[in-house]
Amino acid sequence: MAPPYRLLVSAVVYCVVVGHAVGIRPILYMHGITAAPDEADPLREWVNEAFPGTKVTAIDAFNHLQSVVPMWTQVNTIKEMVREEMVNSPEGVNLICFSQGGLICRGLLSVLPHNVNNFISVSSPQAGQYGDTMYLKYFFPNYLKQNVYKLFYSDLGQQWSIANYWHDPHQEGLYTQYNNFLAALDNDTASTNITQYKSNFLRLKKLIMIGGPDDGVITPWQSSHFGFYDANETVVPMKAQKFYQQDSFGLKTLDDRGDVITHIVPGIQHTHWMKTRMVFEKYIRGWLTD
Ligand SMILES: *[C@@H]1O[C@H](CO)[C@@H](O)[C@H](O)[C@H]1NC(C)=O
Ligand SMILES: *[C@@H]1O[C@H](CO)[C@@H](O)[C@H](O)[C@H]1NC(C)=O
Ligand SMILES: *[C@@H]1O[C@H](CO)[C@@H](O)[C@H](O)[C@H]1NC(C)=O
C-alpha cells in the first residue's frame, strides 16, 4: 500500500473510531518543581469540555521532592516513557509544560526525533533563572542568589535540578564550566550533541511561550520568553541573545519561519498559571487545534 493511501485509511479509521468529537491531537503535560501529575487536573477538565475525547496524559514521574533530581536524569527517564507517544504517534502530539517542566520538555525535544506539533511552554525559565525565590529559600536556606553559584557551579551542586538551569549573569565562566544542562542545550558549552539537538528541536511546528511580569518566581520573568540578564542585570531580549543570533538550537530558524509565539500575560502569579481558566481560554486553547 502506498504511504498516502495508508495515511488516508488511518485518518478514516481514526474518525470512525473517535466519532465526530474528533479533532484534536493528544496532549502530553509535564509538571513543575515540587508538583505532580494532578497539576494537570484543571487543564484536563477544560480540554475535555472544549474537545471531548481528547487524550491528556500527565507525565507521572519525578513528582514532589523527586523533582529536584538532575535534569538529565529526568529527561533520560521520561524520554523512554513518552517515546511511543512523542515519536511514533502519526497525528503528532501537543506538549504543554509548566515551569521547570518546560525545560524538561526542551530536553525531550532536543534528544528525541519527535513528532510534536506545538510546544506550549508556560512560565518556564527557558533562558535560566537568577532570583531569590521561595524555592531557593526552601531548598537552600543558607544561600542567596549572589552566592549560591558557589554551590551550584560545582559537580556536587549540579546534582540539583535548579542548579542545571541556574544562570548567574556575574559568573558566566563558571556557568559554562559547570552547567551541564541548559548550557549544553544552548551550545554555550559547544556540546558535540548540538547538531542532533538542533535537528530534533526543529521538528517542532510551533513554539508558544506564555509568561508575565507578575509571575514572582521566574526571574527575570522575561526568561519565560528567552530573555535574560546581562552582567548589569539589564534584561536583554530573546533576539539579542547569543543562542538566538547564532541559531544554536534552531530558535532563530523557527522564528524566521513565523513559528515562535510569545504571550505576555500580566496579573498571574507563578502558582496560578495552570489553575486560571482565562489563561487556558485565551492563550492555550487556540493552539491545540492549530
Ligand atoms: C551526548 O549525548 C549522549 C547520549 O545521550 C550522552 O551520553 C553524552 O553525555 C552527551 N555529551 C555531552 C557532551 O553532553
Ligand atoms: C554595564 O554598565 C557599565 C557602567 O554603566 C558599562 O560600562 C558596561 O558596558 C555595561 N555592561 C553591559 C554588559 O552592558
Ligand atoms: C556550537 O558552538 C561551537 C563553538 O562555539 C561552534 O563552532 C558551532 O558552530 C556551534 N554550533 C551551532 C549549531 O551553533
Short mmCIF file of C-alpha atoms and ligand atoms in Angstrom, two decimals:
data_model
loop_
_atom_site.label_atom_id
_atom_site.label_comp_id
_atom_site.label_asym_id
_atom_site.label_seq_id
_atom_site.Cartn_x
_atom_site.Cartn_y
_atom_site.Cartn_z
CA MET A 1 0.00 0.00 0.00
CA ALA A 2 1.39 3.38 -0.92
CA PRO A 3 2.03 5.62 2.09
CA PRO A 4 -0.53 8.34 1.13
CA TYR A 5 -3.24 5.68 0.86
CA ARG A 6 -2.25 4.22 4.21
CA LEU A 7 -2.44 7.68 5.77
CA LEU A 8 -5.90 8.17 4.33
CA VAL A 9 -7.01 4.82 5.72
CA SER A 10 -5.72 5.61 9.18
CA ALA A 11 -7.38 9.02 9.06
CA VAL A 12 -10.69 7.37 8.15
CA VAL A 13 -10.28 4.71 10.84
CA TYR A 14 -9.38 7.42 13.33
CA CYS A 15 -12.52 9.42 12.52
CA VAL A 16 -14.78 6.39 12.65
CA VAL A 17 -13.37 5.21 15.96
CA VAL A 18 -13.36 8.58 17.65
CA GLY A 19 -16.67 9.57 16.14
CA HIS A 20 -17.28 13.17 15.39
CA ALA A 21 -15.99 14.63 18.56
CA VAL A 22 -12.70 14.35 16.70
CA GLY A 23 -10.34 16.63 16.41
CA ILE A 24 -7.53 17.28 18.43
CA ARG A 25 -4.20 15.70 18.94
CA PRO A 26 -3.35 14.06 22.24
CA ILE A 27 -1.74 16.29 24.84
CA LEU A 28 1.30 15.46 26.94
CA TYR A 29 1.77 17.50 30.10
CA MET A 30 4.87 17.90 32.28
CA HIS A 31 4.54 19.39 35.74
CA GLY A 32 6.73 21.89 37.56
CA ILE A 33 9.11 21.57 40.50
CA THR A 34 7.62 20.03 43.70
CA ALA A 35 4.41 19.24 41.79
CA ALA A 36 2.84 16.04 40.44
CA PRO A 37 0.55 14.91 37.59
CA ASP A 38 -2.53 16.26 39.37
CA GLU A 39 -1.29 19.71 38.44
CA ALA A 40 -2.90 18.95 35.05
CA ASP A 41 -6.37 18.22 36.51
CA PRO A 42 -7.91 21.63 35.70
CA LEU A 43 -6.36 21.55 32.21
CA ARG A 44 -7.79 18.08 31.58
CA GLU A 45 -11.24 19.23 32.63
CA TRP A 46 -11.18 22.32 30.38
CA VAL A 47 -9.76 20.38 27.42
CA ASN A 48 -12.45 17.74 27.75
CA GLU A 49 -15.18 20.35 27.89
CA ALA A 50 -13.84 22.07 24.79
CA PHE A 51 -12.77 18.95 22.85
CA PRO A 52 -14.47 15.85 24.27
CA GLY A 53 -12.48 12.66 23.97
CA THR A 54 -9.07 14.27 23.79
CA LYS A 55 -6.38 12.26 25.50
CA VAL A 56 -4.47 14.26 28.09
CA THR A 57 -1.51 12.41 29.57
CA ALA A 58 0.22 13.99 32.54
CA ILE A 59 3.69 12.52 32.82
CA ASP A 60 3.83 10.63 36.10
CA ALA A 61 7.48 10.88 37.07
CA PHE A 62 9.73 12.87 39.35
CA ASN A 63 6.85 14.00 41.48
CA HIS A 64 7.05 16.19 44.57
CA LEU A 65 10.55 16.14 46.11
CA GLN A 66 11.80 13.80 43.38
CA SER A 67 11.51 16.78 41.05
CA VAL A 68 14.85 18.15 42.21
CA VAL A 69 17.00 15.32 40.83
CA PRO A 70 19.26 16.30 37.91
CA MET A 71 17.55 17.41 34.72
CA TRP A 72 19.34 14.87 32.51
CA THR A 73 18.24 12.06 34.84
CA GLN A 74 14.66 13.26 34.44
CA VAL A 75 14.90 13.77 30.66
CA ASN A 76 16.56 10.40 30.05
CA THR A 77 14.00 8.54 32.14
CA ILE A 78 10.98 10.38 30.78
CA LYS A 79 12.08 10.05 27.16
CA GLU A 80 11.60 6.28 27.40
CA MET A 81 8.16 6.74 28.99
CA VAL A 82 6.95 9.08 26.24
CA ARG A 83 8.89 7.78 23.25
CA GLU A 84 5.91 5.89 21.81
CA GLU A 85 3.57 8.85 22.01
CA MET A 86 6.10 11.57 21.17
CA VAL A 87 7.88 9.82 18.31
CA ASN A 88 5.51 7.30 16.79
CA SER A 89 2.13 8.99 17.02
CA PRO A 90 1.15 9.57 13.35
CA GLU A 91 -1.01 12.64 14.02
CA GLY A 92 1.54 14.13 16.42
CA VAL A 93 1.03 15.43 19.94
CA ASN A 94 0.97 18.81 21.61
CA LEU A 95 3.19 19.39 24.62
CA ILE A 96 2.13 21.63 27.48
CA CYS A 97 4.84 22.06 30.08
CA PHE A 98 4.92 24.25 33.14
CA SER A 99 7.85 25.96 34.84
CA GLN A 100 10.75 23.52 35.33
CA GLY A 101 8.66 21.10 33.25
CA GLY A 102 9.20 23.42 30.27
CA LEU A 103 12.93 22.76 30.47
CA ILE A 104 12.37 19.03 30.78
CA CYS A 105 10.28 19.29 27.63
CA ARG A 106 13.03 21.24 25.90
CA GLY A 107 15.38 18.44 26.80
CA LEU A 108 12.95 15.88 25.35
CA LEU A 109 12.51 17.94 22.17
CA SER A 110 16.32 18.05 21.85
CA VAL A 111 17.05 14.35 22.29
CA LEU A 112 14.08 12.66 20.62
CA PRO A 113 13.37 12.67 16.85
CA HIS A 114 9.85 13.56 17.88
CA ASN A 115 6.57 14.21 16.16
CA VAL A 116 5.47 17.11 18.36
CA ASN A 117 3.15 19.63 16.78
CA ASN A 118 3.05 22.60 19.18
CA PHE A 119 5.13 23.06 22.32
CA ILE A 120 3.37 25.33 24.80
CA SER A 121 5.85 26.49 27.41
CA VAL A 122 4.05 28.02 30.39
CA SER A 123 6.13 30.31 32.61
CA SER A 124 9.24 28.28 32.17
CA PRO A 125 12.74 29.72 32.71
CA GLN A 126 13.90 28.91 29.18
CA ALA A 127 16.93 31.21 29.41
CA GLY A 128 17.72 30.29 33.02
CA GLN A 129 16.90 31.51 36.49
CA TYR A 130 18.59 34.04 38.79
CA GLY A 131 16.47 35.19 41.70
CA ASP A 132 15.73 34.82 45.39
CA THR A 133 12.51 32.84 45.37
CA MET A 134 10.54 30.70 47.79
CA TYR A 135 12.03 27.60 46.18
CA LEU A 136 15.61 28.79 46.64
CA LYS A 137 14.89 29.72 50.26
CA TYR A 138 13.22 26.39 50.92
CA PHE A 139 15.92 24.14 49.47
CA PHE A 140 18.98 26.31 50.14
CA PRO A 141 18.20 28.43 53.21
CA ASN A 142 21.85 29.30 53.75
CA TYR A 143 22.30 30.92 50.35
CA LEU A 144 21.18 33.96 48.43
CA LYS A 145 21.20 34.47 44.68
CA GLN A 146 24.54 36.32 44.96
CA ASN A 147 26.42 33.40 46.46
CA VAL A 148 24.54 30.20 45.60
CA TYR A 149 26.74 29.84 42.50
CA LYS A 150 29.45 28.61 44.87
CA LEU A 151 27.33 25.54 45.49
CA PHE A 152 25.55 25.25 42.12
CA TYR A 153 28.63 25.63 39.95
CA SER A 154 30.34 22.51 41.22
CA ASP A 155 29.94 18.82 40.46
CA LEU A 156 28.07 18.38 43.73
CA GLY A 157 25.75 21.33 43.09
CA GLN A 158 24.86 20.04 39.63
CA GLN A 159 23.11 17.14 41.40
CA TRP A 160 20.16 19.53 41.86
CA SER A 161 17.78 20.31 39.01
CA ILE A 162 17.66 24.01 39.94
CA ALA A 163 21.43 24.20 39.51
CA ASN A 164 21.09 22.78 35.99
CA TYR A 165 19.31 25.97 34.87
CA TRP A 166 20.73 28.43 37.40
CA HIS A 167 22.27 31.19 35.32
CA ASP A 168 24.25 33.68 37.37
CA PRO A 169 24.94 36.60 34.99
CA HIS A 170 28.03 37.56 37.03
CA GLN A 171 29.61 34.11 36.75
CA GLU A 172 29.49 33.25 33.06
CA GLY A 173 32.84 31.45 33.20
CA LEU A 174 31.74 29.11 35.99
CA TYR A 175 28.33 28.71 34.35
CA THR A 176 29.81 27.36 31.15
CA GLN A 177 32.36 25.31 33.05
CA TYR A 178 29.90 23.51 35.30
CA ASN A 179 26.39 23.79 33.94
CA ASN A 180 25.78 20.55 32.10
CA PHE A 181 22.17 21.01 31.04
CA LEU A 182 20.97 24.46 29.93
CA ALA A 183 24.43 25.49 28.72
CA ALA A 184 24.59 22.29 26.64
CA LEU A 185 21.12 22.82 25.13
CA ASP A 186 22.11 26.42 24.25
CA ASN A 187 25.51 25.36 22.82
CA ASP A 188 27.28 27.52 25.42
CA THR A 189 29.48 24.53 26.13
CA ALA A 190 29.81 23.52 22.47
CA SER A 191 28.49 20.01 23.10
CA THR A 192 29.07 17.63 20.23
CA ASN A 193 25.40 16.72 20.53
CA ILE A 194 24.21 20.16 19.45
CA THR A 195 23.68 19.18 15.81
CA GLN A 196 21.28 16.46 16.91
CA TYR A 197 19.58 18.73 19.49
CA LYS A 198 19.02 21.31 16.78
CA SER A 199 17.63 18.99 14.13
CA ASN A 200 15.31 17.43 16.68
CA PHE A 201 14.15 20.77 18.05
CA LEU A 202 13.41 21.99 14.51
CA ARG A 203 10.89 19.20 14.03
CA LEU A 204 8.51 21.36 16.11
CA LYS A 205 5.73 23.09 14.28
CA LYS A 206 5.31 25.96 16.70
CA LEU A 207 6.76 27.17 19.97
CA ILE A 208 4.29 29.08 22.12
CA MET A 209 5.65 30.81 25.21
CA ILE A 210 3.43 32.18 27.95
CA GLY A 211 4.65 34.25 30.89
CA GLY A 212 4.28 37.61 32.52
CA PRO A 213 5.56 40.37 34.81
CA ASP A 214 3.57 39.35 37.90
CA ASP A 215 4.87 35.79 37.97
CA GLY A 216 7.01 36.38 41.07
CA VAL A 217 9.16 33.24 40.70
CA ILE A 218 10.71 33.14 37.24
CA THR A 219 13.48 35.73 37.40
CA PRO A 220 13.78 37.67 35.26
CA TRP A 221 10.22 36.92 34.17
CA GLN A 222 11.34 37.52 30.57
CA SER A 223 13.22 34.23 30.80
CA SER A 224 9.82 32.68 30.07
CA HIS A 225 10.30 34.24 26.60
CA PHE A 226 14.06 33.56 26.25
CA GLY A 227 15.10 36.99 27.55
CA PHE A 228 17.80 37.17 30.23
CA TYR A 229 20.04 39.43 32.31
CA ASP A 230 23.36 40.74 31.08
CA ALA A 231 26.21 41.33 33.52
CA ASN A 232 24.49 44.55 34.68
CA GLU A 233 21.23 42.72 35.35
CA THR A 234 19.59 44.55 32.48
CA VAL A 235 17.23 42.23 30.62
CA VAL A 236 18.36 41.50 27.07
CA PRO A 237 15.51 40.26 24.84
CA MET A 238 15.48 36.94 23.00
CA LYS A 239 16.54 38.34 19.65
CA ALA A 240 19.73 39.82 21.14
CA GLN A 241 20.72 36.59 22.89
CA LYS A 242 23.75 34.75 21.54
CA PHE A 243 21.89 31.43 21.21
CA TYR A 244 19.29 33.21 19.06
CA GLN A 245 21.73 35.13 16.88
CA GLN A 246 23.87 32.04 16.33
CA ASP A 247 20.74 29.93 15.88
CA SER A 248 22.38 27.45 18.23
CA PHE A 249 19.37 25.17 18.60
CA GLY A 250 17.06 26.42 15.86
CA LEU A 251 15.20 29.20 17.69
CA LYS A 252 16.00 31.80 15.02
CA THR A 253 15.03 29.46 12.19
CA LEU A 254 11.74 28.76 13.94
CA ASP A 255 11.17 32.48 14.47
CA ASP A 256 12.06 33.39 10.86
CA ARG A 257 9.52 30.77 9.84
CA GLY A 258 6.92 32.64 11.91
CA ASP A 259 6.59 29.80 14.38
CA VAL A 260 7.64 31.45 17.66
CA ILE A 261 4.71 32.98 19.52
CA THR A 262 5.03 34.89 22.78
CA HIS A 263 2.13 35.76 25.04
CA ILE A 264 2.85 38.31 27.78
CA VAL A 265 0.11 37.94 30.35
CA PRO A 266 0.02 40.32 33.33
CA GLY A 267 -1.69 39.61 36.63
CA ILE A 268 -0.85 35.93 37.02
CA GLN A 269 1.30 34.66 39.89
CA HIS A 270 3.53 31.67 39.30
CA THR A 271 1.45 29.02 41.05
CA HIS A 272 -1.74 30.21 39.32
CA TRP A 273 -0.89 29.67 35.64
CA MET A 274 -2.30 26.18 35.35
CA LYS A 275 -5.27 26.97 37.61
CA THR A 276 -6.51 30.02 35.75
CA ARG A 277 -9.15 29.27 33.16
CA MET A 278 -8.64 32.59 31.35
CA VAL A 279 -5.05 31.54 30.59
CA PHE A 280 -6.34 28.34 29.01
CA GLU A 281 -9.15 30.00 27.05
CA LYS A 282 -7.15 32.95 25.71
CA TYR A 283 -3.61 31.64 25.31
CA ILE A 284 -3.65 27.83 25.14
CA ARG A 285 -6.90 26.58 23.64
CA GLY A 286 -6.39 28.07 20.16
CA TRP A 287 -3.01 26.40 19.75
CA LEU A 288 -4.44 22.95 20.40
CA THR A 289 -6.39 22.92 17.14
CA ASP A 290 -3.71 24.62 15.06
C1 LIG B 1 25.76 13.47 24.22
O1 LIG B 1 24.66 12.57 24.27
C2 LIG B 1 24.98 11.30 24.81
C3 LIG B 1 23.77 10.40 24.63
O2 LIG B 1 22.63 11.00 25.20
C4 LIG B 1 25.41 11.46 26.26
O3 LIG B 1 25.75 10.22 26.82
C5 LIG B 1 26.62 12.42 26.30
O4 LIG B 1 26.95 12.67 27.64
C6 LIG B 1 26.30 13.74 25.60
N1 LIG B 1 27.50 14.54 25.51
C7 LIG B 1 27.59 15.77 26.02
C8 LIG B 1 28.89 16.47 25.85
O5 LIG B 1 26.65 16.33 26.57
C1 LIG B 2 27.37 47.76 32.46
O1 LIG B 2 27.39 49.09 32.92
C2 LIG B 2 28.67 49.71 32.81
C3 LIG B 2 28.57 51.06 33.52
O2 LIG B 2 27.37 51.72 33.21
C4 LIG B 2 29.02 49.82 31.35
O3 LIG B 2 30.30 50.43 31.20
C5 LIG B 2 29.05 48.43 30.75
O4 LIG B 2 29.28 48.49 29.35
C6 LIG B 2 27.75 47.71 30.98
N1 LIG B 2 27.88 46.31 30.58
C7 LIG B 2 26.98 45.71 29.81
C8 LIG B 2 27.23 44.26 29.55
O5 LIG B 2 26.01 46.30 29.34
C1 LIG B 3 28.33 25.48 18.73
O1 LIG B 3 29.43 26.17 19.27
C2 LIG B 3 30.65 25.93 18.59
C3 LIG B 3 31.76 26.64 19.36
O2 LIG B 3 31.41 27.96 19.60
C4 LIG B 3 30.54 26.41 17.14
O3 LIG B 3 31.74 26.15 16.45
C5 LIG B 3 29.38 25.69 16.48
O4 LIG B 3 29.19 26.20 15.17
C6 LIG B 3 28.11 25.88 17.27
N1 LIG B 3 27.06 25.09 16.69
C7 LIG B 3 25.82 25.58 16.48
C8 LIG B 3 24.84 24.62 15.90
O5 LIG B 3 25.52 26.73 16.76
#
